[in-house]
Amino acid sequence: MGNIKLRDIKSILNMEIKPKRSLKKKNHSNKDYNFFAPYIKSEKTGKNKTLYKIVISAVLLFLFTTTFIWNFIQINNTKKDIKKMNKIINAPESKAILAEGKELSNKYNILKKYYDGVSIIRGNIDKKSIIGSNLIREISSAIPQSVSFKSITINEDKIQIQGLGESRVNIAEFQHNLKELEEIKDVQVMTVNENSNSKANLGYNFTLKCTLKDVGENEN
């Protein structure tokens, strides 16, 4: 120990201090390297935006593809249904049923025309039904004693009476009596002529035309 000099001790101390200084310098250099951090963050942000665009595009592509596939399936199903319907329609059994339906439709149309014709005839009969036995009896009761019938003609809503009367007054009386009947609307004397047959007791031939009331008028 006595041989160690003061100069040697200083040199040893200097050797220990140097590494510490070099460490400080290294730490200082590390802090200076962080100057590029903003560029690194900007690069990360750009990558995130690109990833976002890729995800959105993938979702839209998925939706478009799904919609296209769905429509394609629906169109194919519709085409299959149409083919099935055409096959059923063109089948012999379906054609036979269709022919039978057409025949029934033709028969129905014929029956409908027949029914319409019958309805018209029935309507005419209903109109003529007011000329019944009661009306004939009423007309007979309206005849004066000096008047007689030669003929009576019924045409739709009119009655034509040809007869013989002793005088014009008797014929006018018969006309008046007919007008009083409920079913008769109007009575006109068409002709009055003297009877040329000297053997006849009655002196005048006459023709009366009676207009009947409609069914609705008669009901009122």
mmCIF file of C-alpha atoms in Angstrom:
data_model
loop_
_atom_site.group_PDB
_atom_site.id
_atom_site.type_symbol
_atom_site.label_atom_id
_atom_site.label_comp_id
_atom_site.label_asym_id
_atom_site.label_seq_id
_atom_site.Cartn_x
_atom_site.Cartn_y
_atom_site.Cartn_z
ATOM 1 C CA MET A 1 0.000 0.000 0.000
ATOM 2 C CA GLY A 2 2.854 2.320 0.723
ATOM 3 C CA ASN A 3 4.035 2.065 -2.837
ATOM 4 C CA ILE A 4 0.783 3.527 -4.367
ATOM 5 C CA LYS A 5 1.260 7.085 -5.437
ATOM 6 C CA LEU A 6 -1.181 9.914 -5.507
ATOM 7 C CA ARG A 7 -0.878 10.129 -9.291
ATOM 8 C CA ASP A 8 -2.024 6.558 -9.671
ATOM 9 C CA ILE A 9 -5.086 7.196 -7.534
ATOM 10 C CA LYS A 10 -6.146 10.119 -9.754
ATOM 11 C CA SER A 11 -5.734 8.070 -12.852
ATOM 12 C CA ILE A 12 -8.018 5.380 -11.430
ATOM 13 C CA LEU A 13 -10.644 7.943 -10.533
ATOM 14 C CA ASN A 14 -10.547 9.385 -14.028
ATOM 15 C CA MET A 15 -11.172 5.942 -15.538
ATOM 16 C CA GLU A 16 -14.369 5.467 -13.450
ATOM 17 C CA ILE A 17 -15.769 8.855 -14.347
ATOM 18 C CA LYS A 18 -15.458 8.456 -18.145
ATOM 19 C CA PRO A 19 -18.050 5.716 -18.592
ATOM 20 C CA LYS A 20 -20.619 7.780 -16.742
ATOM 21 C CA ARG A 21 -20.108 10.678 -19.110
ATOM 22 C CA SER A 22 -20.434 8.466 -22.124
ATOM 23 C CA LEU A 23 -23.799 7.090 -20.784
ATOM 24 C CA LYS A 24 -25.140 10.568 -20.440
ATOM 25 C CA LYS A 25 -24.237 11.284 -24.025
ATOM 26 C CA LYS A 26 -26.053 8.162 -25.203
ATOM 27 C CA ASN A 27 -29.182 9.133 -23.329
ATOM 28 C CA HIS A 28 -29.044 12.556 -24.898
ATOM 29 C CA SER A 29 -28.782 11.057 -28.373
ATOM 30 C CA ASN A 30 -31.883 8.888 -27.748
ATOM 31 C CA LYS A 31 -33.943 11.945 -26.873
ATOM 32 C CA ASP A 32 -32.937 13.621 -30.107
ATOM 33 C CA TYR A 33 -34.171 10.617 -32.193
ATOM 34 C CA ASN A 34 -37.827 11.155 -31.052
ATOM 35 C CA PHE A 35 -37.966 14.163 -33.394
ATOM 36 C CA PHE A 36 -39.452 11.816 -36.133
ATOM 37 C CA ALA A 37 -42.465 10.732 -33.998
ATOM 38 C CA PRO A 38 -45.034 13.008 -35.833
ATOM 39 C CA TYR A 39 -44.138 11.406 -39.145
ATOM 40 C CA ILE A 40 -44.748 7.979 -37.665
ATOM 41 C CA LYS A 41 -48.186 9.036 -36.315
ATOM 42 C CA SER A 42 -49.148 10.498 -39.717
ATOM 43 C CA GLU A 43 -48.271 7.224 -41.396
ATOM 44 C CA LYS A 44 -50.450 5.302 -38.912
ATOM 45 C CA THR A 45 -53.396 7.673 -39.553
ATOM 46 C CA GLY A 46 -53.105 7.108 -43.311
ATOM 47 C CA LYS A 47 -53.126 3.364 -42.794
ATOM 48 C CA ASN A 48 -56.279 3.624 -40.636
ATOM 49 C CA LYS A 49 -58.108 5.631 -43.343
ATOM 50 C CA THR A 50 -57.155 3.096 -45.982
ATOM 51 C CA LEU A 51 -58.390 0.263 -43.773
ATOM 52 C CA TYR A 52 -61.690 2.129 -43.194
ATOM 53 C CA LYS A 53 -62.202 2.553 -46.948
ATOM 54 C CA ILE A 54 -61.486 -1.125 -47.532
ATOM 55 C CA VAL A 55 -64.047 -2.167 -44.886
ATOM 56 C CA ILE A 56 -66.760 0.136 -46.329
ATOM 57 C CA SER A 57 -66.100 -1.140 -49.838
ATOM 58 C CA ALA A 58 -66.273 -4.736 -48.636
ATOM 59 C CA VAL A 59 -69.626 -4.120 -46.883
ATOM 60 C CA LEU A 60 -71.113 -2.438 -49.977
ATOM 61 C CA LEU A 61 -69.848 -5.215 -52.201
ATOM 62 C CA PHE A 62 -71.386 -7.785 -49.857
ATOM 63 C CA LEU A 63 -74.761 -6.015 -49.898
ATOM 64 C CA PHE A 64 -74.732 -5.670 -53.682
ATOM 65 C CA THR A 65 -73.776 -9.311 -54.151
ATOM 66 C CA THR A 66 -76.433 -10.489 -51.675
ATOM 67 C CA THR A 67 -79.138 -8.411 -53.393
ATOM 68 C CA PHE A 68 -78.116 -9.658 -56.818
ATOM 69 C CA ILE A 69 -78.167 -13.286 -55.672
ATOM 70 C CA TRP A 70 -81.581 -12.820 -54.000
ATOM 71 C CA ASN A 71 -83.102 -11.262 -57.126
ATOM 72 C CA PHE A 72 -81.560 -13.948 -59.290
ATOM 73 C CA ILE A 73 -83.103 -16.675 -57.112
ATOM 74 C CA GLN A 74 -86.517 -14.977 -57.153
ATOM 75 C CA ILE A 75 -86.443 -14.599 -60.946
ATOM 76 C CA ASN A 76 -85.537 -18.255 -61.379
ATOM 77 C CA ASN A 77 -88.328 -19.327 -59.014
ATOM 78 C CA THR A 78 -90.814 -17.181 -60.940
ATOM 79 C CA LYS A 79 -89.684 -18.712 -64.233
ATOM 80 C CA LYS A 80 -90.101 -22.187 -62.761
ATOM 81 C CA ASP A 81 -93.613 -21.330 -61.566
ATOM 82 C CA ILE A 82 -94.520 -20.005 -65.030
ATOM 83 C CA LYS A 83 -93.250 -23.191 -66.641
ATOM 84 C CA LYS A 84 -95.305 -25.281 -64.216
ATOM 85 C CA MET A 85 -98.434 -23.226 -64.930
ATOM 86 C CA ASN A 86 -97.909 -23.519 -68.693
ATOM 87 C CA LYS A 87 -97.423 -27.239 -68.310
ATOM 88 C CA ILE A 88 -100.649 -27.532 -66.332
ATOM 89 C CA ILE A 89 -102.566 -25.349 -68.803
ATOM 90 C CA ASN A 90 -101.306 -27.270 -71.828
ATOM 91 C CA ALA A 91 -102.026 -30.639 -70.250
ATOM 92 C CA PRO A 92 -104.795 -32.673 -71.989
ATOM 93 C CA GLU A 93 -106.847 -32.743 -68.783
ATOM 94 C CA SER A 94 -106.723 -28.952 -68.506
ATOM 95 C CA LYS A 95 -107.679 -28.516 -72.164
ATOM 96 C CA ALA A 96 -110.636 -30.832 -71.656
ATOM 97 C CA ILE A 97 -111.747 -28.852 -68.608
ATOM 98 C CA LEU A 98 -111.285 -25.593 -70.546
ATOM 99 C CA ALA A 99 -113.356 -26.907 -73.452
ATOM 100 C CA GLU A 100 -116.063 -28.001 -71.035
ATOM 101 C CA GLY A 101 -115.988 -24.566 -69.424
ATOM 102 C CA LYS A 102 -116.388 -22.879 -72.807
ATOM 103 C CA GLU A 103 -119.303 -25.153 -73.612
ATOM 104 C CA LEU A 104 -120.937 -24.334 -70.293
ATOM 105 C CA SER A 105 -120.307 -20.639 -70.926
ATOM 106 C CA ASN A 106 -121.998 -20.898 -74.328
ATOM 107 C CA LYS A 107 -124.934 -22.717 -72.770
ATOM 108 C CA TYR A 108 -125.147 -20.064 -70.093
ATOM 109 C CA ASN A 109 -125.190 -17.301 -72.706
ATOM 110 C CA ILE A 110 -127.950 -19.115 -74.605
ATOM 111 C CA LEU A 111 -129.968 -19.575 -71.419
ATOM 112 C CA LYS A 112 -129.415 -15.929 -70.518
ATOM 113 C CA LYS A 113 -130.713 -14.802 -73.910
ATOM 114 C CA TYR A 114 -133.657 -17.154 -73.512
ATOM 115 C CA TYR A 115 -134.308 -15.805 -70.020
ATOM 116 C CA ASP A 116 -134.119 -12.211 -71.274
ATOM 117 C CA GLY A 117 -136.574 -13.076 -74.052
ATOM 118 C CA VAL A 118 -138.888 -14.779 -71.580
ATOM 119 C CA SER A 119 -138.653 -11.745 -69.305
ATOM 120 C CA ILE A 120 -139.735 -9.487 -72.167
ATOM 121 C CA ILE A 121 -142.612 -11.810 -73.024
ATOM 122 C CA ARG A 122 -143.571 -12.033 -69.389
ATOM 123 C CA GLY A 123 -143.532 -8.247 -69.154
ATOM 124 C CA ASN A 124 -145.855 -8.044 -72.130
ATOM 125 C CA ILE A 125 -148.091 -10.677 -70.588
ATOM 126 C CA ASP A 126 -148.131 -8.720 -67.342
ATOM 127 C CA LYS A 127 -149.201 -5.667 -69.284
ATOM 128 C CA LYS A 128 -151.925 -7.647 -70.982
ATOM 129 C CA SER A 129 -152.934 -9.362 -67.778
ATOM 130 C CA ILE A 130 -155.001 -6.324 -66.867
ATOM 131 C CA ILE A 131 -157.307 -7.390 -69.698
ATOM 132 C CA GLY A 132 -158.783 -10.254 -67.735
ATOM 133 C CA SER A 133 -162.148 -11.764 -67.202
ATOM 134 C CA ASN A 134 -163.072 -9.042 -64.716
ATOM 135 C CA LEU A 135 -162.481 -6.327 -67.322
ATOM 136 C CA ILE A 136 -164.526 -8.212 -69.915
ATOM 137 C CA ARG A 137 -167.332 -8.524 -67.422
ATOM 138 C CA GLU A 138 -167.101 -4.800 -66.614
ATOM 139 C CA ILE A 139 -167.230 -3.915 -70.322
ATOM 140 C CA SER A 140 -170.253 -6.155 -70.750
ATOM 141 C CA SER A 141 -171.971 -4.487 -67.802
ATOM 142 C CA ALA A 142 -171.334 -1.058 -69.373
ATOM 143 C CA ILE A 143 -173.270 -1.945 -72.556
ATOM 144 C CA PRO A 144 -176.675 -0.244 -72.795
ATOM 145 C CA GLN A 145 -179.678 -2.452 -73.664
ATOM 146 C CA SER A 146 -179.953 -0.974 -77.157
ATOM 147 C CA VAL A 147 -176.294 -1.768 -78.031
ATOM 148 C CA SER A 148 -174.795 -5.099 -79.067
ATOM 149 C CA PHE A 149 -171.317 -6.389 -79.998
ATOM 150 C CA LYS A 150 -170.233 -7.598 -83.398
ATOM 151 C CA SER A 151 -166.543 -8.142 -82.478
ATOM 152 C CA ILE A 152 -163.889 -7.226 -79.919
ATOM 153 C CA THR A 153 -160.144 -7.074 -80.662
ATOM 154 C CA ILE A 154 -157.425 -6.883 -78.025
ATOM 155 C CA ASN A 155 -154.056 -5.450 -79.137
ATOM 156 C CA GLU A 156 -151.431 -4.800 -76.435
ATOM 157 C CA ASP A 157 -152.867 -1.953 -74.350
ATOM 158 C CA LYS A 158 -155.835 -1.252 -76.609
ATOM 159 C CA ILE A 159 -159.266 -2.767 -77.152
ATOM 160 C CA GLN A 160 -161.277 -2.211 -80.313
ATOM 161 C CA ILE A 161 -165.005 -2.837 -80.170
ATOM 162 C CA GLN A 162 -167.300 -3.055 -83.191
ATOM 163 C CA GLY A 163 -171.024 -3.104 -82.530
ATOM 164 C CA LEU A 164 -174.516 -1.971 -83.408
ATOM 165 C CA GLY A 165 -176.468 0.779 -81.715
ATOM 166 C CA GLU A 166 -180.043 1.881 -81.992
ATOM 167 C CA SER A 167 -179.070 5.559 -81.952
ATOM 168 C CA ARG A 168 -176.089 7.835 -81.634
ATOM 169 C CA VAL A 169 -177.172 8.621 -78.098
ATOM 170 C CA ASN A 170 -176.887 4.940 -77.132
ATOM 171 C CA ILE A 171 -173.388 4.807 -78.614
ATOM 172 C CA ALA A 172 -172.385 7.962 -76.699
ATOM 173 C CA GLU A 173 -173.815 6.430 -73.518
ATOM 174 C CA PHE A 174 -171.732 3.288 -74.086
ATOM 175 C CA GLN A 175 -168.639 5.458 -74.582
ATOM 176 C CA HIS A 176 -169.338 7.283 -71.324
ATOM 177 C CA ASN A 177 -169.853 4.032 -69.406
ATOM 178 C CA LEU A 178 -166.524 2.659 -70.671
ATOM 179 C CA LYS A 179 -164.663 5.790 -69.571
ATOM 180 C CA GLU A 180 -165.943 5.247 -66.046
ATOM 181 C CA LEU A 181 -164.218 1.866 -65.806
ATOM 182 C CA GLU A 182 -161.084 1.891 -63.631
ATOM 183 C CA GLU A 183 -158.842 -0.025 -66.068
ATOM 184 C CA ILE A 184 -159.678 2.167 -69.087
ATOM 185 C CA LYS A 185 -157.749 5.377 -69.674
ATOM 186 C CA ASP A 186 -159.530 6.750 -72.728
ATOM 187 C CA VAL A 187 -162.343 5.835 -75.173
ATOM 188 C CA GLN A 188 -162.651 7.204 -78.688
ATOM 189 C CA VAL A 189 -165.435 6.729 -81.209
ATOM 190 C CA MET A 190 -163.644 5.859 -84.432
ATOM 191 C CA THR A 191 -166.613 5.445 -86.767
ATOM 192 C CA VAL A 192 -170.408 5.757 -86.654
ATOM 193 C CA ASN A 193 -172.330 4.759 -89.799
ATOM 194 C CA GLU A 194 -175.932 4.049 -90.507
ATOM 195 C CA ASN A 195 -176.738 0.395 -90.906
ATOM 196 C CA SER A 196 -177.602 -0.300 -94.555
ATOM 197 C CA ASN A 197 -179.305 -3.571 -93.673
ATOM 198 C CA SER A 198 -183.006 -2.708 -93.616
ATOM 199 C CA LYS A 199 -183.832 -5.934 -91.825
ATOM 200 C CA ALA A 200 -181.783 -4.971 -88.791
ATOM 201 C CA ASN A 201 -183.547 -3.454 -85.852
ATOM 202 C CA LEU A 202 -180.509 -1.377 -84.869
ATOM 203 C CA GLY A 203 -179.704 1.675 -86.904
ATOM 204 C CA TYR A 204 -175.923 2.421 -86.546
ATOM 205 C CA ASN A 205 -172.643 0.557 -86.883
ATOM 206 C CA PHE A 206 -169.879 1.915 -84.656
ATOM 207 C CA THR A 207 -166.261 1.292 -83.789
ATOM 208 C CA LEU A 208 -164.799 2.243 -80.395
ATOM 209 C CA LYS A 209 -161.138 2.214 -79.420
ATOM 210 C CA CYS A 210 -160.345 1.878 -75.718
ATOM 211 C CA THR A 211 -156.878 2.724 -74.349
ATOM 212 C CA LEU A 212 -155.995 0.798 -71.207
ATOM 213 C CA LYS A 213 -154.044 2.146 -68.279
ATOM 214 C CA ASP A 214 -150.544 0.858 -67.576
ATOM 215 C CA VAL A 215 -150.066 -1.540 -64.683
ATOM 216 C CA GLY A 216 -148.468 1.219 -62.612
ATOM 217 C CA GLU A 217 -151.264 3.666 -63.379
ATOM 218 C CA ASN A 218 -153.859 1.031 -62.552
ATOM 219 C CA GLU A 219 -152.203 0.324 -59.188
ATOM 220 C CA ASN A 220 -152.153 4.028 -58.368
#
